Short mmCIF file of C-alpha atoms and ligand atoms in Angstrom, two decimals:
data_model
loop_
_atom_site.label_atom_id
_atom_site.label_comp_id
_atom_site.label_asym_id
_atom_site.label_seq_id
_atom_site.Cartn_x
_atom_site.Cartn_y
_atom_site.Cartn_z
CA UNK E 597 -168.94 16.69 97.88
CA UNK E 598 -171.15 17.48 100.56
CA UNK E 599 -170.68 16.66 104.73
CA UNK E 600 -174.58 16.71 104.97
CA UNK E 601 -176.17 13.43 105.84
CA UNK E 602 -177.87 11.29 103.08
CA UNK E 603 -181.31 12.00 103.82
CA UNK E 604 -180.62 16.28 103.60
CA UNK E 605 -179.41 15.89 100.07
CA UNK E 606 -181.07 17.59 97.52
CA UNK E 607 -182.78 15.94 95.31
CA UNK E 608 -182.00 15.84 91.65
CA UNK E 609 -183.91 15.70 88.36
CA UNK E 610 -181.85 15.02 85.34
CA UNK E 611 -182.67 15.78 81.53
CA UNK E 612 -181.27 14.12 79.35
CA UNK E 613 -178.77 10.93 79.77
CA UNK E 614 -176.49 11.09 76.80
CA UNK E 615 -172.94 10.26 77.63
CA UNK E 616 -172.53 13.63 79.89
CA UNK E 617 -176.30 13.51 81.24
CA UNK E 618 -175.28 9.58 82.90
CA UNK E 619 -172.32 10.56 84.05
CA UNK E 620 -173.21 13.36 85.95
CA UNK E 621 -176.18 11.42 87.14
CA UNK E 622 -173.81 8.70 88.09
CA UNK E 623 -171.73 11.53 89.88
CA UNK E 624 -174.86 12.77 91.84
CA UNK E 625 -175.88 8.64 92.69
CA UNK E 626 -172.71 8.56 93.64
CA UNK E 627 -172.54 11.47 96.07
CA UNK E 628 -175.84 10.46 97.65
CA UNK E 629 -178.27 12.21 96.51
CA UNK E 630 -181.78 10.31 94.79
CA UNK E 631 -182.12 11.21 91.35
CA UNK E 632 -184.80 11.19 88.45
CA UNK E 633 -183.94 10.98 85.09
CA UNK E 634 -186.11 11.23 82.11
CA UNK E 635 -184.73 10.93 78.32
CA UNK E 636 -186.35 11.38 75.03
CA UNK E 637 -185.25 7.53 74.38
CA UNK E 638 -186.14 5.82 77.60
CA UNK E 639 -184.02 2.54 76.54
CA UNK E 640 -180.59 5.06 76.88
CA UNK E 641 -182.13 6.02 80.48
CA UNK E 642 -182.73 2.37 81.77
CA UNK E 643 -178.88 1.41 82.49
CA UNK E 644 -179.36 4.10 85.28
CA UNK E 645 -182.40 2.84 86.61
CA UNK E 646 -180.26 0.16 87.76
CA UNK E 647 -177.66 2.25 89.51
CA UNK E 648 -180.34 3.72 91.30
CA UNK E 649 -182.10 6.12 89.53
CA UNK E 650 -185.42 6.62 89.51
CA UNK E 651 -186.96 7.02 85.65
CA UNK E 652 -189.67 9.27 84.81
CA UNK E 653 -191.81 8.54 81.90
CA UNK E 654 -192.11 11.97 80.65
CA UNK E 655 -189.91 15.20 81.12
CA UNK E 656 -193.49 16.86 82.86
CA UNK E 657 -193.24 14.24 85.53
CA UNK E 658 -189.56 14.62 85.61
CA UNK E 659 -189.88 18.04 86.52
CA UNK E 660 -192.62 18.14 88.93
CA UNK E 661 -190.39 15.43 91.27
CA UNK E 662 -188.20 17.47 91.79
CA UNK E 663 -187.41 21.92 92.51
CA UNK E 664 -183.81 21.09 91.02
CA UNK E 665 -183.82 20.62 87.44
CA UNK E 666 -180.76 20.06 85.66
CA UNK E 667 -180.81 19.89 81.94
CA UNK E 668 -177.68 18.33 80.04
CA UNK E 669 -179.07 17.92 76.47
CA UNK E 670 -177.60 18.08 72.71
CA UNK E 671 -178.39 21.97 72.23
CA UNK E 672 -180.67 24.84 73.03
CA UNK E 673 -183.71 23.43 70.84
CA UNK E 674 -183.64 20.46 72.56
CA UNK E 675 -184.00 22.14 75.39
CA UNK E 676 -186.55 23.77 74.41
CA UNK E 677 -188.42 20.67 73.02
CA UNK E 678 -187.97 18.81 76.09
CA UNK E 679 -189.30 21.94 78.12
CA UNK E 680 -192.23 22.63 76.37
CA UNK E 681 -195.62 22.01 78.39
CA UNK E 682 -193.75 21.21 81.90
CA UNK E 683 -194.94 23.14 84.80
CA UNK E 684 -191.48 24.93 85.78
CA UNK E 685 -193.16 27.32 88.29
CA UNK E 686 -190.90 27.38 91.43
CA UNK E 687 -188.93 24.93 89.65
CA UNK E 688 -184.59 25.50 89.59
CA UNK E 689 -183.78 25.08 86.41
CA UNK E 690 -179.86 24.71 85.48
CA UNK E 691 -179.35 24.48 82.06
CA UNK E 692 -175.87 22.19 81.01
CA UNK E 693 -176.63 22.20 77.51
CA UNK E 694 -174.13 23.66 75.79
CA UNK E 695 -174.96 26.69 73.84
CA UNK E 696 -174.36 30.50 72.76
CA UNK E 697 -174.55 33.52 75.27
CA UNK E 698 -177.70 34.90 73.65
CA UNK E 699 -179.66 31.54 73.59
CA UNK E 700 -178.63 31.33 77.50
CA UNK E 701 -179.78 34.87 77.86
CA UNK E 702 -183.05 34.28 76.05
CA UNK E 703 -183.22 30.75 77.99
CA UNK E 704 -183.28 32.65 81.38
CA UNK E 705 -186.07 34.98 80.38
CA UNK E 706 -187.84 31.95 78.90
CA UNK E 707 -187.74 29.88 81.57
CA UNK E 708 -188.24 33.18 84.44
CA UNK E 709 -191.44 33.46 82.36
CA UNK E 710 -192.63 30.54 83.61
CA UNK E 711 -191.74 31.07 87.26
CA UNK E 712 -188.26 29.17 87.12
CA UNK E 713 -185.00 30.44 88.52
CA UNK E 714 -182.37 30.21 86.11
CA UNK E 715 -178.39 29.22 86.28
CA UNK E 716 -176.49 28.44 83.21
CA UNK E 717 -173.67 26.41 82.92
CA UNK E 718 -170.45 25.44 80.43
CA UNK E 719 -169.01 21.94 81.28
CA UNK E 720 -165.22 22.44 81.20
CA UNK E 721 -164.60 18.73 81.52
CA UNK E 722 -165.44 15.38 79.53
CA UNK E 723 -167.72 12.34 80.55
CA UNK E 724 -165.01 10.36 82.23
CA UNK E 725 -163.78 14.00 84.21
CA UNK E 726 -166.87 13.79 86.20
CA UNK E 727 -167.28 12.74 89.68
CA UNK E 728 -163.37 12.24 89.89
CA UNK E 729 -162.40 15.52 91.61
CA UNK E 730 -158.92 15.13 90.89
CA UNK E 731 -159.04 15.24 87.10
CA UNK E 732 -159.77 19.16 87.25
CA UNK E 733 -163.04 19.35 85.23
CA UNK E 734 -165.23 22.54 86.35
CA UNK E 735 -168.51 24.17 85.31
CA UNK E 736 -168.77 27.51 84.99
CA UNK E 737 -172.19 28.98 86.36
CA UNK E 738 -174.35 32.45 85.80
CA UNK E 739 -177.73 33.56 86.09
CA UNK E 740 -179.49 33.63 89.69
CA UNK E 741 -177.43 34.06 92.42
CA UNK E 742 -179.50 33.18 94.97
CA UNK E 743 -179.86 29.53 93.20
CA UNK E 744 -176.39 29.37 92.78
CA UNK E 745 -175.84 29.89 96.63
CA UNK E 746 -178.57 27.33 97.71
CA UNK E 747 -177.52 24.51 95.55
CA UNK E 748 -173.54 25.19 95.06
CA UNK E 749 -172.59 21.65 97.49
CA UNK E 750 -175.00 20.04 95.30
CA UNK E 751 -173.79 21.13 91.77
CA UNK E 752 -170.22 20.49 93.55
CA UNK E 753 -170.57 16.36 92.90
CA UNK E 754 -170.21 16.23 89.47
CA UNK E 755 -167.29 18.94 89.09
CA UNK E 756 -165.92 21.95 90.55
CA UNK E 757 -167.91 25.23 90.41
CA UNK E 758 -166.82 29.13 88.90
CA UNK E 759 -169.34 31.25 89.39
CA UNK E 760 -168.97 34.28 86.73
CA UNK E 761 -172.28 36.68 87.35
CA UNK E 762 -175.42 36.76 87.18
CA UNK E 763 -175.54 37.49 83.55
CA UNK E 764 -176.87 34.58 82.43
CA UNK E 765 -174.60 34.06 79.27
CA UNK E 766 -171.71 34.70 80.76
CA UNK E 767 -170.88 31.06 81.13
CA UNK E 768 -171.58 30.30 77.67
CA UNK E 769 -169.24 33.05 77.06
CA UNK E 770 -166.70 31.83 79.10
CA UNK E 771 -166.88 28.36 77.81
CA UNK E 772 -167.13 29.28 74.23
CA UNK E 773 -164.07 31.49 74.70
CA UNK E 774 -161.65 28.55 76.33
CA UNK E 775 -163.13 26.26 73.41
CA UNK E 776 -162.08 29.06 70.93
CA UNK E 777 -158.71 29.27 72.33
CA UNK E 778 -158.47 25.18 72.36
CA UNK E 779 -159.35 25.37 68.48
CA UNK E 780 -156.08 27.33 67.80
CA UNK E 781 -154.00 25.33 69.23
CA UNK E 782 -155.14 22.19 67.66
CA UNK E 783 -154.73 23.95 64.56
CA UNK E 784 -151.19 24.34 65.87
CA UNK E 785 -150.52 20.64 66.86
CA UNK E 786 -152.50 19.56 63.84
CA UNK E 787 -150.17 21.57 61.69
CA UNK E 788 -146.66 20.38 63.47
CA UNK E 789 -147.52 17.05 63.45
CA UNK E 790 -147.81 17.17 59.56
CA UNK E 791 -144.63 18.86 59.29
CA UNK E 792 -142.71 16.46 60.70
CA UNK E 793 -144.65 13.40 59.48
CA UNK E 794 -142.70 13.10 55.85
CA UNK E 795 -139.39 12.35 58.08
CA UNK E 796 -138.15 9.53 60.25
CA UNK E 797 -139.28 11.50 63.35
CA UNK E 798 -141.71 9.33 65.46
CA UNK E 799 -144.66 11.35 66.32
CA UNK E 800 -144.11 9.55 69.78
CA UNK E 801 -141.09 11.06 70.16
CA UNK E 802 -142.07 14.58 68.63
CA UNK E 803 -145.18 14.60 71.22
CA UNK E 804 -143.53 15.55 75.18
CA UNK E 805 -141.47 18.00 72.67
CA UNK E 806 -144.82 19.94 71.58
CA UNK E 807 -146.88 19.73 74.84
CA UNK E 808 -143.67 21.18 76.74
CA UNK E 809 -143.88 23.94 74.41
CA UNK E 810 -147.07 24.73 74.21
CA UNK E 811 -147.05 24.83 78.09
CA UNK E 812 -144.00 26.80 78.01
CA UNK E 813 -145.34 29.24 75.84
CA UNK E 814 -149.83 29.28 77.48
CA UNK E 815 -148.67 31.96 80.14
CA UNK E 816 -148.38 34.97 77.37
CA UNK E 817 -151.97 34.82 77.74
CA UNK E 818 -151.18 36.86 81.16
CA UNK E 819 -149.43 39.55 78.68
CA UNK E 820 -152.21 39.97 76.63
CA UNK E 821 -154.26 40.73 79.85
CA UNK E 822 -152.03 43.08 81.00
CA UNK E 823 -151.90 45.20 77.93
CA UNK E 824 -155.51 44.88 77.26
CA UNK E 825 -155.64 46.50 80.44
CA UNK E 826 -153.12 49.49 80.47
CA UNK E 827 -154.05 49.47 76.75
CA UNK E 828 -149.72 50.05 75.84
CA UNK E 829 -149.56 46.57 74.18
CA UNK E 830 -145.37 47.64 74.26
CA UNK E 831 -144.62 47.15 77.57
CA UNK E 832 -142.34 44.14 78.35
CA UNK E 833 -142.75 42.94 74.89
CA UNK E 834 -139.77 40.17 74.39
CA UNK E 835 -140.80 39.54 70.94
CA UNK E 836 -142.09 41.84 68.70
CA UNK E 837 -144.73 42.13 66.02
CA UNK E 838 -142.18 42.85 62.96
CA UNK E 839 -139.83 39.79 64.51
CA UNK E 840 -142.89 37.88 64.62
CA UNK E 841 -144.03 38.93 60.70
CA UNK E 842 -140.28 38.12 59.65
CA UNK E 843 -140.64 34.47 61.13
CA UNK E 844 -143.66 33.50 59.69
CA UNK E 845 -142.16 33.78 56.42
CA UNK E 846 -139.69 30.88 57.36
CA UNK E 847 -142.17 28.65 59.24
CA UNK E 848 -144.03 29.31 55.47
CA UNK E 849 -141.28 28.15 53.43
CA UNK E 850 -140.71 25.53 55.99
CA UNK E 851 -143.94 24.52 55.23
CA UNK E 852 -143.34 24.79 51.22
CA UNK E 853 -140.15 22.51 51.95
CA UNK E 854 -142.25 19.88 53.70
CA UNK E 855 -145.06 19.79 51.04
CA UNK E 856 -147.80 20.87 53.84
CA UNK E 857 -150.58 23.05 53.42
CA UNK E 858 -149.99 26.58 55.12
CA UNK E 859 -153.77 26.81 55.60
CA UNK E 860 -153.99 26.50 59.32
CA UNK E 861 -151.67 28.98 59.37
CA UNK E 862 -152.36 32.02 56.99
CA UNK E 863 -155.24 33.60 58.75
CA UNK E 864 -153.57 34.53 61.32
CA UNK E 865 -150.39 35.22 60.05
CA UNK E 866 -152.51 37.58 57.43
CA UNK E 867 -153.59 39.73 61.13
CA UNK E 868 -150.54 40.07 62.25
CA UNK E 869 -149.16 41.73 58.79
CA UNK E 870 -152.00 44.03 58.84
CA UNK E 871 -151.37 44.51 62.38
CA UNK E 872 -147.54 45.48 61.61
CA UNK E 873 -148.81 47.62 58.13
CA UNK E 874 -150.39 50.16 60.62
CA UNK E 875 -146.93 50.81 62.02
CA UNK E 876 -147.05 48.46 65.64
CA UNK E 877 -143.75 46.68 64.58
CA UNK E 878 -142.87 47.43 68.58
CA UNK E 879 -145.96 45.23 70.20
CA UNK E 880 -146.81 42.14 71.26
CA UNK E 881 -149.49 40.80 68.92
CA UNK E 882 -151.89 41.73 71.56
CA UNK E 883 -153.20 44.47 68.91
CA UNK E 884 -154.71 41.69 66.50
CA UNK E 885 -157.52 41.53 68.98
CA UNK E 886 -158.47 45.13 68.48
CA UNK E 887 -158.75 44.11 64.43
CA UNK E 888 -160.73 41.14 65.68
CA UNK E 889 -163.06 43.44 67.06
CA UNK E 890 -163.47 45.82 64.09
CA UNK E 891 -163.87 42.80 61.49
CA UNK E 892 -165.73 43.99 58.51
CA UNK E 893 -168.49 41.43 57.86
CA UNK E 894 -168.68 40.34 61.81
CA UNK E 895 -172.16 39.37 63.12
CA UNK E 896 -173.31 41.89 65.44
P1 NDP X 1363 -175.17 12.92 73.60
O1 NDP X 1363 -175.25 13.01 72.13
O2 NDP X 1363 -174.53 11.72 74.22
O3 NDP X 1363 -176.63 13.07 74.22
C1 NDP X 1363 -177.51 14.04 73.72
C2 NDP X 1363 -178.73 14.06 74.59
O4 NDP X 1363 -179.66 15.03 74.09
C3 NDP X 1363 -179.48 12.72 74.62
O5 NDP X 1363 -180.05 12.55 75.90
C4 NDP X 1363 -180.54 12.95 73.56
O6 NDP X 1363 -181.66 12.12 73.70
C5 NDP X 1363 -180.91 14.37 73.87
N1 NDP X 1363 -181.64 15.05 72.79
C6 NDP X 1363 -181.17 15.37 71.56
N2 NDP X 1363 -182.13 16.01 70.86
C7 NDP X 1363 -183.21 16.09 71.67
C8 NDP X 1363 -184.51 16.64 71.53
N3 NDP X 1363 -184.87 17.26 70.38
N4 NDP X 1363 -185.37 16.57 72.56
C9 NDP X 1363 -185.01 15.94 73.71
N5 NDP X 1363 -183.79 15.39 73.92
C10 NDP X 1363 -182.89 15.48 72.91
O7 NDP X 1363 -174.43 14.27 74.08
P2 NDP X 1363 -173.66 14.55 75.45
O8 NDP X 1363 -174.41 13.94 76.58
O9 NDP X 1363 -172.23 14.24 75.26
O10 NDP X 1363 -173.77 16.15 75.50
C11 NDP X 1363 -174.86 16.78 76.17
C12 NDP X 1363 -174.46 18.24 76.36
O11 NDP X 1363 -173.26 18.28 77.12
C13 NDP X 1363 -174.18 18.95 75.02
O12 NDP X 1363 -174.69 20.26 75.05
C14 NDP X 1363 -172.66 18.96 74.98
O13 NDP X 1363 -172.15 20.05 74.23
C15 NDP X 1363 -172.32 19.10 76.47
N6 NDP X 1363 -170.96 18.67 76.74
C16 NDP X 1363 -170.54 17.42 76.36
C17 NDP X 1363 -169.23 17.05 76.54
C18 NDP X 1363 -168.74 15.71 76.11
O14 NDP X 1363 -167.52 15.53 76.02
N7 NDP X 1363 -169.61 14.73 75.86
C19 NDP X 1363 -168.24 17.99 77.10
C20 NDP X 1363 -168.80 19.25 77.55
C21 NDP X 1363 -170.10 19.58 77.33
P3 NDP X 1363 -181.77 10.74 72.86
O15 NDP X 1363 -181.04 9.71 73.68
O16 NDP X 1363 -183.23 10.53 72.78
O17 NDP X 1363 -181.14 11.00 71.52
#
């Protein structure tokens, strides 16, 4: 939050007030500054016309109130929809909506087109994670620097800031990445938890066991960095690939035993033989990501 007084606050135009767009708006209210909101159902924007908010008929009018325009909106076409015939010259547009790093790219030169500056942004945080700074929600930012700069105490209310470069789909990179990661290891809790289900084991119970683990085990992502950067993916490697391989075939017949689908599991498991097949039984399983990279089939 900022130190300025009230009246310097920047104020805020707000697309879209789903359940993120009204609680960043809320976050914004909150922090002082006067904000317009506009949504393609008015009746979801009115609730905030009563916190404070000021509600604009149309997303032109939105726009013009304001040189800040933050769009938080279900996905790039929306964004697009809800754009098309404003007036975004000299506007700041900061797009929320969460999306690929090509749409954000093509976003940028769309809206630069038009005489906009452009910052993208991945939320790293959920509805009730905004405006509380404590609960560690962040956005990650690119595009324009110089828009970054001016308005970072501003874009501070809702959640913390990470700036990652002025490529504009960088942040959609970045978010997409973390969200990639956070698929695998629900796969991973989704899996354990149907292990253990057929037996008298309280999920409860089973619970502190797997999120102590998981923490436990979250820092070999700093291995993986390190060998992706000297490129020897052998250095310091406590357990190796051909271990690993030898493993998996227990946690499958564990898995057999218990009468649960291995399905979650195979894909990977299938890299990681490969992986050992073209002789790196010594490394970490940093190498899979180099057969991630050559995928047959892979979109370019
Ligand atoms: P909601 O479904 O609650 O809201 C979607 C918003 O998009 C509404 O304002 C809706 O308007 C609007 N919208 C949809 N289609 C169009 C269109 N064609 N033209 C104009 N407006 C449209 O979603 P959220 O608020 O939760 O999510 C918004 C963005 O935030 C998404 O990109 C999401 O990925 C991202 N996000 C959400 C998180 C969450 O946990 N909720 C977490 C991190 C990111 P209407 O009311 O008229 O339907």
């Amino acid at each position: 939050m900022t130190d300025n007084p009230v009246a310097s606050r920047t104020p805020v135009t707000l697309l879209g007030t789903g359940a993120m767009g009204s609680a960043l708006a809320r976050a914004w209210l909150a922090a002082g500054h006067e904000v317009t909101v506009w949504n393609r159902t008015p009746a979801r924007a009115q609730t905030l016309a009563a916190e404070g908010a000021t509600v604009a008929r149309t997303a032109a009018e939105a726009v013009t109130a304001n040189r800040l325009v933050i769009a938080c909106l279900l996905d790039d076409a929306s964004v697009g929809e809800a754009l098309e015939g404003t007036d975004l010259s000299s506007r700041d547009l900061v797009n929320l909506t969460t999306g690929t790093p090509a749409e954000a790219r093509a976003r940028a030169a769309w809206a630069e087109a038009r005489g906009a500056r452009y910052l993208d942004g991945g939320i790293m945080a959920v509805p009730p994670m905004i405006g509380v700074p404590q609960s560690g929600g962040y956005v990650f930012y690119s595009g324009s620097p110089d828009l970054f700069t001016e308005h970072r105490d501003t874009l501070a209310a809702p959640a913390g800031t990470r700036y990652v470069g002025a490529d504009p789909g960088f942040a959609a990179l970045h978010d997409v990445a973390l969200l990639s990661a956070m698929s695998g290891m629900f796969a991973g809790i989704t899996h354990a938890f149907a292990l253990i289900r057929p037996e008298d084991i309280a999920p409860k119970d089973f619970a502190p066991l797997l999120v102590d683990w998981l923490t436990a085990m979250a820092p070999a992502a700093h291995q993986t960095a390190d060998g992706l950067a000297t490129g020897d993916y052998t250095r310091n490697v406590v357990s190796n690939l051909a271990m690993q391989v030898a493993g998996n075939a227990t946690l499958l017949r564990t898995a057999e035993e218990q009468r649960v689908s291995p399905e979650l599991l195979t894909p990977y498991m299938a890299l990681m033989e490969r992986r050992l097949g073209q002789g790196h039984g010594d490394e970490d399983g940093t190498g899979i990501v180099e057969l991630l990279e050559s995928a047959p089939g892979t979109p370019a």
